[in-house]
Amino acid sequence: MSGLIADAKTLIDKARVEAQNHWFTHNERMTIESITQSVSNMALAFSDDSDEVAPISRPFGVALLFAGWDENGPHLFHLDPSGTYTEYDAKAIGSGSEGADQTLQDVYHKSMKLSEACKHVLTILKQVMEEKLNATNVEMATVDAKGYRLFKKEEIDDIIKNM
């Protein structure tokens, strides 16, 4: 996420509720694109011209990345503050994202191993961050067919030391 934390919390809570409701209703996982679309619909609701009172009075001030895995493989969606979402193979958001996006395009390939991707990501962060990169000021997670995994600080430190 990049932007206003309170807005991010609102949208993430919406995503969680939608995914849980889908699970309880249909006894299946909701696709990451469906979750992203649901949050996008909420982000777009502020500009709805209907006579009903809009649930929010302004656009959300946050950009989000939604990552997931389904029967078609991995998916990464970027939801911008306007409510528009786009699928990417690799995407950076936040300050320094322009340079990071360009470098991601240069180094990314579909056959990249996870260890290689982690090293590239931290190298790119090191280039665009104003402060020194360490395990205290960065978090890293992966999403695969088995689920979500947040890296431990020690794992991040090891990758940084081997860069």
JSON list of C-alpha atoms in Angstrom, two decimals:
[
{"chain": "A", "resi": 1, "resn": "MET", "atom": "CA", "xyz": [0.00, 0.00, 0.00]},
{"chain": "A", "resi": 2, "resn": "SER", "atom": "CA", "xyz": [1.05, 3.53, -0.61]},
{"chain": "A", "resi": 3, "resn": "GLY", "atom": "CA", "xyz": [-0.86, 6.50, 0.71]},
{"chain": "A", "resi": 4, "resn": "LEU", "atom": "CA", "xyz": [-3.21, 7.17, 3.58]},
{"chain": "A", "resi": 5, "resn": "ILE", "atom": "CA", "xyz": [-3.13, 4.35, 6.11]},
{"chain": "A", "resi": 6, "resn": "ALA", "atom": "CA", "xyz": [-6.72, 4.91, 7.26]},
{"chain": "A", "resi": 7, "resn": "ASP", "atom": "CA", "xyz": [-7.98, 4.63, 3.68]},
{"chain": "A", "resi": 8, "resn": "ALA", "atom": "CA", "xyz": [-5.89, 1.50, 3.14]},
{"chain": "A", "resi": 9, "resn": "LYS", "atom": "CA", "xyz": [-7.39, -0.06, 6.27]},
{"chain": "A", "resi": 10, "resn": "THR", "atom": "CA", "xyz": [-10.91, 0.69, 5.05]},
{"chain": "A", "resi": 11, "resn": "LEU", "atom": "CA", "xyz": [-10.29, -0.90, 1.65]},
{"chain": "A", "resi": 12, "resn": "ILE", "atom": "CA", "xyz": [-8.40, -3.90, 3.05]},
{"chain": "A", "resi": 13, "resn": "ASP", "atom": "CA", "xyz": [-11.20, -4.53, 5.55]},
{"chain": "A", "resi": 14, "resn": "LYS", "atom": "CA", "xyz": [-13.65, -4.44, 2.61]},
{"chain": "A", "resi": 15, "resn": "ALA", "atom": "CA", "xyz": [-11.52, -6.99, 0.74]},
{"chain": "A", "resi": 16, "resn": "ARG", "atom": "CA", "xyz": [-11.41, -9.32, 3.75]},
{"chain": "A", "resi": 17, "resn": "VAL", "atom": "CA", "xyz": [-15.17, -9.14, 4.33]},
{"chain": "A", "resi": 18, "resn": "GLU", "atom": "CA", "xyz": [-15.91, -9.78, 0.64]},
{"chain": "A", "resi": 19, "resn": "ALA", "atom": "CA", "xyz": [-13.55, -12.78, 0.55]},
{"chain": "A", "resi": 20, "resn": "GLN", "atom": "CA", "xyz": [-15.04, -14.24, 3.74]},
{"chain": "A", "resi": 21, "resn": "ASN", "atom": "CA", "xyz": [-18.62, -13.73, 2.55]},
{"chain": "A", "resi": 22, "resn": "HIS", "atom": "CA", "xyz": [-17.78, -15.43, -0.73]},
{"chain": "A", "resi": 23, "resn": "TRP", "atom": "CA", "xyz": [-16.20, -18.37, 1.14]},
{"chain": "A", "resi": 24, "resn": "PHE", "atom": "CA", "xyz": [-19.22, -18.82, 3.42]},
{"chain": "A", "resi": 25, "resn": "THR", "atom": "CA", "xyz": [-21.73, -18.43, 0.59]},
{"chain": "A", "resi": 26, "resn": "HIS", "atom": "CA", "xyz": [-20.04, -20.47, -2.16]},
{"chain": "A", "resi": 27, "resn": "ASN", "atom": "CA", "xyz": [-17.60, -22.68, -0.21]},
{"chain": "A", "resi": 28, "resn": "GLU", "atom": "CA", "xyz": [-14.78, -21.61, -2.53]},
{"chain": "A", "resi": 29, "resn": "ARG", "atom": "CA", "xyz": [-12.06, -19.01, -2.53]},
{"chain": "A", "resi": 30, "resn": "MET", "atom": "CA", "xyz": [-12.77, -15.74, -4.25]},
{"chain": "A", "resi": 31, "resn": "THR", "atom": "CA", "xyz": [-10.36, -14.98, -7.10]},
{"chain": "A", "resi": 32, "resn": "ILE", "atom": "CA", "xyz": [-7.89, -12.17, -6.54]},
{"chain": "A", "resi": 33, "resn": "GLU", "atom": "CA", "xyz": [-9.36, -10.31, -9.52]},
{"chain": "A", "resi": 34, "resn": "SER", "atom": "CA", "xyz": [-12.86, -10.51, -8.02]},
{"chain": "A", "resi": 35, "resn": "ILE", "atom": "CA", "xyz": [-11.57, -9.18, -4.71]},
{"chain": "A", "resi": 36, "resn": "THR", "atom": "CA", "xyz": [-9.78, -6.35, -6.51]},
{"chain": "A", "resi": 37, "resn": "GLN", "atom": "CA", "xyz": [-12.90, -5.56, -8.54]},
{"chain": "A", "resi": 38, "resn": "SER", "atom": "CA", "xyz": [-15.02, -5.44, -5.38]},
{"chain": "A", "resi": 39, "resn": "VAL", "atom": "CA", "xyz": [-12.63, -2.98, -3.73]},
{"chain": "A", "resi": 40, "resn": "SER", "atom": "CA", "xyz": [-12.50, -1.00, -6.98]},
{"chain": "A", "resi": 41, "resn": "ASN", "atom": "CA", "xyz": [-16.30, -0.71, -6.92]},
{"chain": "A", "resi": 42, "resn": "MET", "atom": "CA", "xyz": [-16.13, 0.72, -3.40]},
{"chain": "A", "resi": 43, "resn": "ALA", "atom": "CA", "xyz": [-13.41, 3.17, -4.45]},
{"chain": "A", "resi": 44, "resn": "LEU", "atom": "CA", "xyz": [-15.58, 4.31, -7.36]},
{"chain": "A", "resi": 45, "resn": "ALA", "atom": "CA", "xyz": [-18.72, 4.68, -5.20]},
{"chain": "A", "resi": 46, "resn": "PHE", "atom": "CA", "xyz": [-17.86, 8.22, -4.09]},
{"chain": "A", "resi": 47, "resn": "SER", "atom": "CA", "xyz": [-18.55, 9.53, -7.60]},
{"chain": "A", "resi": 48, "resn": "ASP", "atom": "CA", "xyz": [-21.80, 7.63, -8.10]},
{"chain": "A", "resi": 49, "resn": "ASP", "atom": "CA", "xyz": [-24.42, 10.07, -9.37]},
{"chain": "A", "resi": 50, "resn": "SER", "atom": "CA", "xyz": [-27.39, 8.22, -7.90]},
{"chain": "A", "resi": 51, "resn": "ASP", "atom": "CA", "xyz": [-29.81, 9.97, -5.55]},
{"chain": "A", "resi": 52, "resn": "GLU", "atom": "CA", "xyz": [-28.69, 7.80, -2.66]},
{"chain": "A", "resi": 53, "resn": "VAL", "atom": "CA", "xyz": [-26.17, 9.18, -0.22]},
{"chain": "A", "resi": 54, "resn": "ALA", "atom": "CA", "xyz": [-22.70, 8.07, -1.26]},
{"chain": "A", "resi": 55, "resn": "PRO", "atom": "CA", "xyz": [-20.88, 5.96, 1.33]},
{"chain": "A", "resi": 56, "resn": "ILE", "atom": "CA", "xyz": [-17.85, 8.25, 1.13]},
{"chain": "A", "resi": 57, "resn": "SER", "atom": "CA", "xyz": [-17.46, 11.89, 0.18]},
{"chain": "A", "resi": 58, "resn": "ARG", "atom": "CA", "xyz": [-14.01, 11.85, -1.43]},
{"chain": "A", "resi": 59, "resn": "PRO", "atom": "CA", "xyz": [-11.73, 9.53, -3.37]},
{"chain": "A", "resi": 60, "resn": "PHE", "atom": "CA", "xyz": [-9.58, 7.16, -1.35]},
{"chain": "A", "resi": 61, "resn": "GLY", "atom": "CA", "xyz": [-6.02, 8.43, -1.03]},
{"chain": "A", "resi": 62, "resn": "VAL", "atom": "CA", "xyz": [-4.27, 5.10, -1.39]},
{"chain": "A", "resi": 63, "resn": "ALA", "atom": "CA", "xyz": [-2.87, 2.77, -4.02]},
{"chain": "A", "resi": 64, "resn": "LEU", "atom": "CA", "xyz": [-2.88, -0.97, -3.31]},
{"chain": "A", "resi": 65, "resn": "LEU", "atom": "CA", "xyz": [-1.28, -4.09, -4.72]},
{"chain": "A", "resi": 66, "resn": "PHE", "atom": "CA", "xyz": [-3.36, -7.28, -4.63]},
{"chain": "A", "resi": 67, "resn": "ALA", "atom": "CA", "xyz": [-1.44, -10.52, -5.12]},
{"chain": "A", "resi": 68, "resn": "GLY", "atom": "CA", "xyz": [-2.92, -13.98, -5.32]},
{"chain": "A", "resi": 69, "resn": "TRP", "atom": "CA", "xyz": [-2.85, -17.38, -6.93]},
{"chain": "A", "resi": 70, "resn": "ASP", "atom": "CA", "xyz": [-5.61, -19.29, -8.66]},
{"chain": "A", "resi": 71, "resn": "GLU", "atom": "CA", "xyz": [-5.97, -22.18, -11.12]},
{"chain": "A", "resi": 72, "resn": "ASN", "atom": "CA", "xyz": [-4.45, -19.95, -13.83]},
{"chain": "A", "resi": 73, "resn": "GLY", "atom": "CA", "xyz": [-1.35, -19.15, -11.76]},
{"chain": "A", "resi": 74, "resn": "PRO", "atom": "CA", "xyz": [-0.13, -15.98, -10.06]},
{"chain": "A", "resi": 75, "resn": "HIS", "atom": "CA", "xyz": [-1.83, -12.59, -10.39]},
{"chain": "A", "resi": 76, "resn": "LEU", "atom": "CA", "xyz": [-0.80, -9.10, -9.32]},
{"chain": "A", "resi": 77, "resn": "PHE", "atom": "CA", "xyz": [-3.25, -6.21, -9.54]},
{"chain": "A", "resi": 78, "resn": "HIS", "atom": "CA", "xyz": [-2.58, -2.53, -8.93]},
{"chain": "A", "resi": 79, "resn": "LEU", "atom": "CA", "xyz": [-5.54, -0.49, -7.69]},
{"chain": "A", "resi": 80, "resn": "ASP", "atom": "CA", "xyz": [-4.93, 3.24, -8.04]},
{"chain": "A", "resi": 81, "resn": "PRO", "atom": "CA", "xyz": [-6.70, 5.97, -6.03]},
{"chain": "A", "resi": 82, "resn": "SER", "atom": "CA", "xyz": [-9.19, 6.54, -8.86]},
{"chain": "A", "resi": 83, "resn": "GLY", "atom": "CA", "xyz": [-10.49, 2.97, -8.44]},
{"chain": "A", "resi": 84, "resn": "THR", "atom": "CA", "xyz": [-8.95, 1.71, -11.67]},
{"chain": "A", "resi": 85, "resn": "TYR", "atom": "CA", "xyz": [-7.17, -1.63, -11.47]},
{"chain": "A", "resi": 86, "resn": "THR", "atom": "CA", "xyz": [-4.66, -3.20, -13.85]},
{"chain": "A", "resi": 87, "resn": "GLU", "atom": "CA", "xyz": [-2.89, -6.56, -13.85]},
{"chain": "A", "resi": 88, "resn": "TYR", "atom": "CA", "xyz": [0.93, -6.65, -13.94]},
{"chain": "A", "resi": 89, "resn": "ASP", "atom": "CA", "xyz": [3.70, -9.22, -13.80]},
{"chain": "A", "resi": 90, "resn": "ALA", "atom": "CA", "xyz": [5.73, -6.88, -11.58]},
{"chain": "A", "resi": 91, "resn": "LYS", "atom": "CA", "xyz": [4.79, -3.48, -10.15]},
{"chain": "A", "resi": 92, "resn": "ALA", "atom": "CA", "xyz": [6.15, -0.89, -7.73]},
{"chain": "A", "resi": 93, "resn": "ILE", "atom": "CA", "xyz": [4.07, 1.79, -5.99]},
{"chain": "A", "resi": 94, "resn": "GLY", "atom": "CA", "xyz": [4.93, 4.69, -3.72]},
{"chain": "A", "resi": 95, "resn": "SER", "atom": "CA", "xyz": [7.80, 7.14, -3.69]},
{"chain": "A", "resi": 96, "resn": "GLY", "atom": "CA", "xyz": [10.52, 6.11, -6.09]},
{"chain": "A", "resi": 97, "resn": "SER", "atom": "CA", "xyz": [8.16, 3.81, -7.96]},
{"chain": "A", "resi": 98, "resn": "GLU", "atom": "CA", "xyz": [8.95, 5.27, -11.39]},
{"chain": "A", "resi": 99, "resn": "GLY", "atom": "CA", "xyz": [12.60, 4.23, -11.20]},
{"chain": "A", "resi": 100, "resn": "ALA", "atom": "CA", "xyz": [11.73, 0.98, -9.48]},
{"chain": "A", "resi": 101, "resn": "ASP", "atom": "CA", "xyz": [9.16, 0.10, -12.16]},
{"chain": "A", "resi": 102, "resn": "GLN", "atom": "CA", "xyz": [11.68, 0.72, -14.93]},
{"chain": "A", "resi": 103, "resn": "THR", "atom": "CA", "xyz": [14.27, -1.49, -13.25]},
{"chain": "A", "resi": 104, "resn": "LEU", "atom": "CA", "xyz": [11.66, -4.20, -12.61]},
{"chain": "A", "resi": 105, "resn": "GLN", "atom": "CA", "xyz": [10.84, -4.21, -16.32]},
{"chain": "A", "resi": 106, "resn": "ASP", "atom": "CA", "xyz": [14.54, -4.57, -17.12]},
{"chain": "A", "resi": 107, "resn": "VAL", "atom": "CA", "xyz": [15.26, -7.49, -14.76]},
{"chain": "A", "resi": 108, "resn": "TYR", "atom": "CA", "xyz": [11.97, -9.42, -14.58]},
{"chain": "A", "resi": 109, "resn": "HIS", "atom": "CA", "xyz": [11.37, -12.57, -16.60]},
{"chain": "A", "resi": 110, "resn": "LYS", "atom": "CA", "xyz": [8.70, -15.28, -16.16]},
{"chain": "A", "resi": 111, "resn": "SER", "atom": "CA", "xyz": [11.22, -18.04, -15.44]},
{"chain": "A", "resi": 112, "resn": "MET", "atom": "CA", "xyz": [12.82, -16.09, -12.57]},
{"chain": "A", "resi": 113, "resn": "LYS", "atom": "CA", "xyz": [13.40, -18.12, -9.40]},
{"chain": "A", "resi": 114, "resn": "LEU", "atom": "CA", "xyz": [12.01, -16.79, -6.12]},
{"chain": "A", "resi": 115, "resn": "SER", "atom": "CA", "xyz": [15.46, -16.30, -4.58]},
{"chain": "A", "resi": 116, "resn": "GLU", "atom": "CA", "xyz": [16.54, -14.28, -7.62]},
{"chain": "A", "resi": 117, "resn": "ALA", "atom": "CA", "xyz": [13.37, -12.16, -7.48]},
{"chain": "A", "resi": 118, "resn": "CYS", "atom": "CA", "xyz": [13.85, -11.42, -3.77]},
{"chain": "A", "resi": 119, "resn": "LYS", "atom": "CA", "xyz": [17.42, -10.31, -4.37]},
{"chain": "A", "resi": 120, "resn": "HIS", "atom": "CA", "xyz": [16.37, -8.07, -7.29]},
{"chain": "A", "resi": 121, "resn": "VAL", "atom": "CA", "xyz": [13.55, -6.51, -5.26]},
{"chain": "A", "resi": 122, "resn": "LEU", "atom": "CA", "xyz": [15.83, -5.62, -2.37]},
{"chain": "A", "resi": 123, "resn": "THR", "atom": "CA", "xyz": [18.50, -4.32, -4.75]},
{"chain": "A", "resi": 124, "resn": "ILE", "atom": "CA", "xyz": [15.92, -2.05, -6.40]},
{"chain": "A", "resi": 125, "resn": "LEU", "atom": "CA", "xyz": [14.67, -0.85, -3.01]},
{"chain": "A", "resi": 126, "resn": "LYS", "atom": "CA", "xyz": [18.25, -0.07, -2.01]},
{"chain": "A", "resi": 127, "resn": "GLN", "atom": "CA", "xyz": [18.58, 2.12, -5.12]},
{"chain": "A", "resi": 128, "resn": "VAL", "atom": "CA", "xyz": [15.36, 4.10, -4.62]},
{"chain": "A", "resi": 129, "resn": "MET", "atom": "CA", "xyz": [15.14, 4.38, -0.82]},
{"chain": "A", "resi": 130, "resn": "GLU", "atom": "CA", "xyz": [16.44, 7.53, 0.82]},
{"chain": "A", "resi": 131, "resn": "GLU", "atom": "CA", "xyz": [17.51, 5.75, 3.99]},
{"chain": "A", "resi": 132, "resn": "LYS", "atom": "CA", "xyz": [19.79, 2.74, 4.30]},
{"chain": "A", "resi": 133, "resn": "LEU", "atom": "CA", "xyz": [18.09, -0.57, 3.50]},
{"chain": "A", "resi": 134, "resn": "ASN", "atom": "CA", "xyz": [17.83, -2.98, 6.44]},
{"chain": "A", "resi": 135, "resn": "ALA", "atom": "CA", "xyz": [15.45, -5.56, 7.87]},
{"chain": "A", "resi": 136, "resn": "THR", "atom": "CA", "xyz": [13.96, -2.97, 10.22]},
{"chain": "A", "resi": 137, "resn": "ASN", "atom": "CA", "xyz": [12.67, -0.61, 7.54]},
{"chain": "A", "resi": 138, "resn": "VAL", "atom": "CA", "xyz": [11.48, -3.13, 4.94]},
{"chain": "A", "resi": 139, "resn": "GLU", "atom": "CA", "xyz": [9.08, -6.05, 4.95]},
{"chain": "A", "resi": 140, "resn": "MET", "atom": "CA", "xyz": [8.88, -8.69, 2.24]},
{"chain": "A", "resi": 141, "resn": "ALA", "atom": "CA", "xyz": [6.28, -11.36, 1.57]},
{"chain": "A", "resi": 142, "resn": "THR", "atom": "CA", "xyz": [5.61, -13.93, -1.11]},
{"chain": "A", "resi": 143, "resn": "VAL", "atom": "CA", "xyz": [2.38, -15.40, -2.41]},
{"chain": "A", "resi": 144, "resn": "ASP", "atom": "CA", "xyz": [2.34, -18.80, -4.07]},
{"chain": "A", "resi": 145, "resn": "ALA", "atom": "CA", "xyz": [-0.05, -21.71, -4.54]},
{"chain": "A", "resi": 146, "resn": "LYS", "atom": "CA", "xyz": [0.42, -22.61, -0.85]},
{"chain": "A", "resi": 147, "resn": "GLY", "atom": "CA", "xyz": [-0.47, -19.13, 0.39]},
{"chain": "A", "resi": 148, "resn": "TYR", "atom": "CA", "xyz": [1.10, -16.02, 1.87]},
{"chain": "A", "resi": 149, "resn": "ARG", "atom": "CA", "xyz": [4.46, -15.99, 3.65]},
{"chain": "A", "resi": 150, "resn": "LEU", "atom": "CA", "xyz": [6.00, -13.01, 5.43]},
{"chain": "A", "resi": 151, "resn": "PHE", "atom": "CA", "xyz": [9.80, -13.12, 5.57]},
{"chain": "A", "resi": 152, "resn": "LYS", "atom": "CA", "xyz": [11.46, -13.01, 8.98]},
{"chain": "A", "resi": 153, "resn": "LYS", "atom": "CA", "xyz": [13.87, -10.15, 9.66]},
{"chain": "A", "resi": 154, "resn": "GLU", "atom": "CA", "xyz": [16.77, -12.61, 9.73]},
{"chain": "A", "resi": 155, "resn": "GLU", "atom": "CA", "xyz": [15.88, -13.87, 6.25]},
{"chain": "A", "resi": 156, "resn": "ILE", "atom": "CA", "xyz": [15.82, -10.32, 4.89]},
{"chain": "A", "resi": 157, "resn": "ASP", "atom": "CA", "xyz": [19.16, -9.58, 6.60]},
{"chain": "A", "resi": 158, "resn": "ASP", "atom": "CA", "xyz": [20.69, -12.66, 4.95]},
{"chain": "A", "resi": 159, "resn": "ILE", "atom": "CA", "xyz": [19.52, -11.57, 1.49]},
{"chain": "A", "resi": 160, "resn": "ILE", "atom": "CA", "xyz": [20.82, -8.02, 2.06]},
{"chain": "A", "resi": 161, "resn": "LYS", "atom": "CA", "xyz": [24.22, -9.34, 3.19]},
{"chain": "A", "resi": 162, "resn": "ASN", "atom": "CA", "xyz": [24.51, -11.47, 0.04]},
{"chain": "A", "resi": 163, "resn": "MET", "atom": "CA", "xyz": [23.71, -8.62, -2.37]}
]
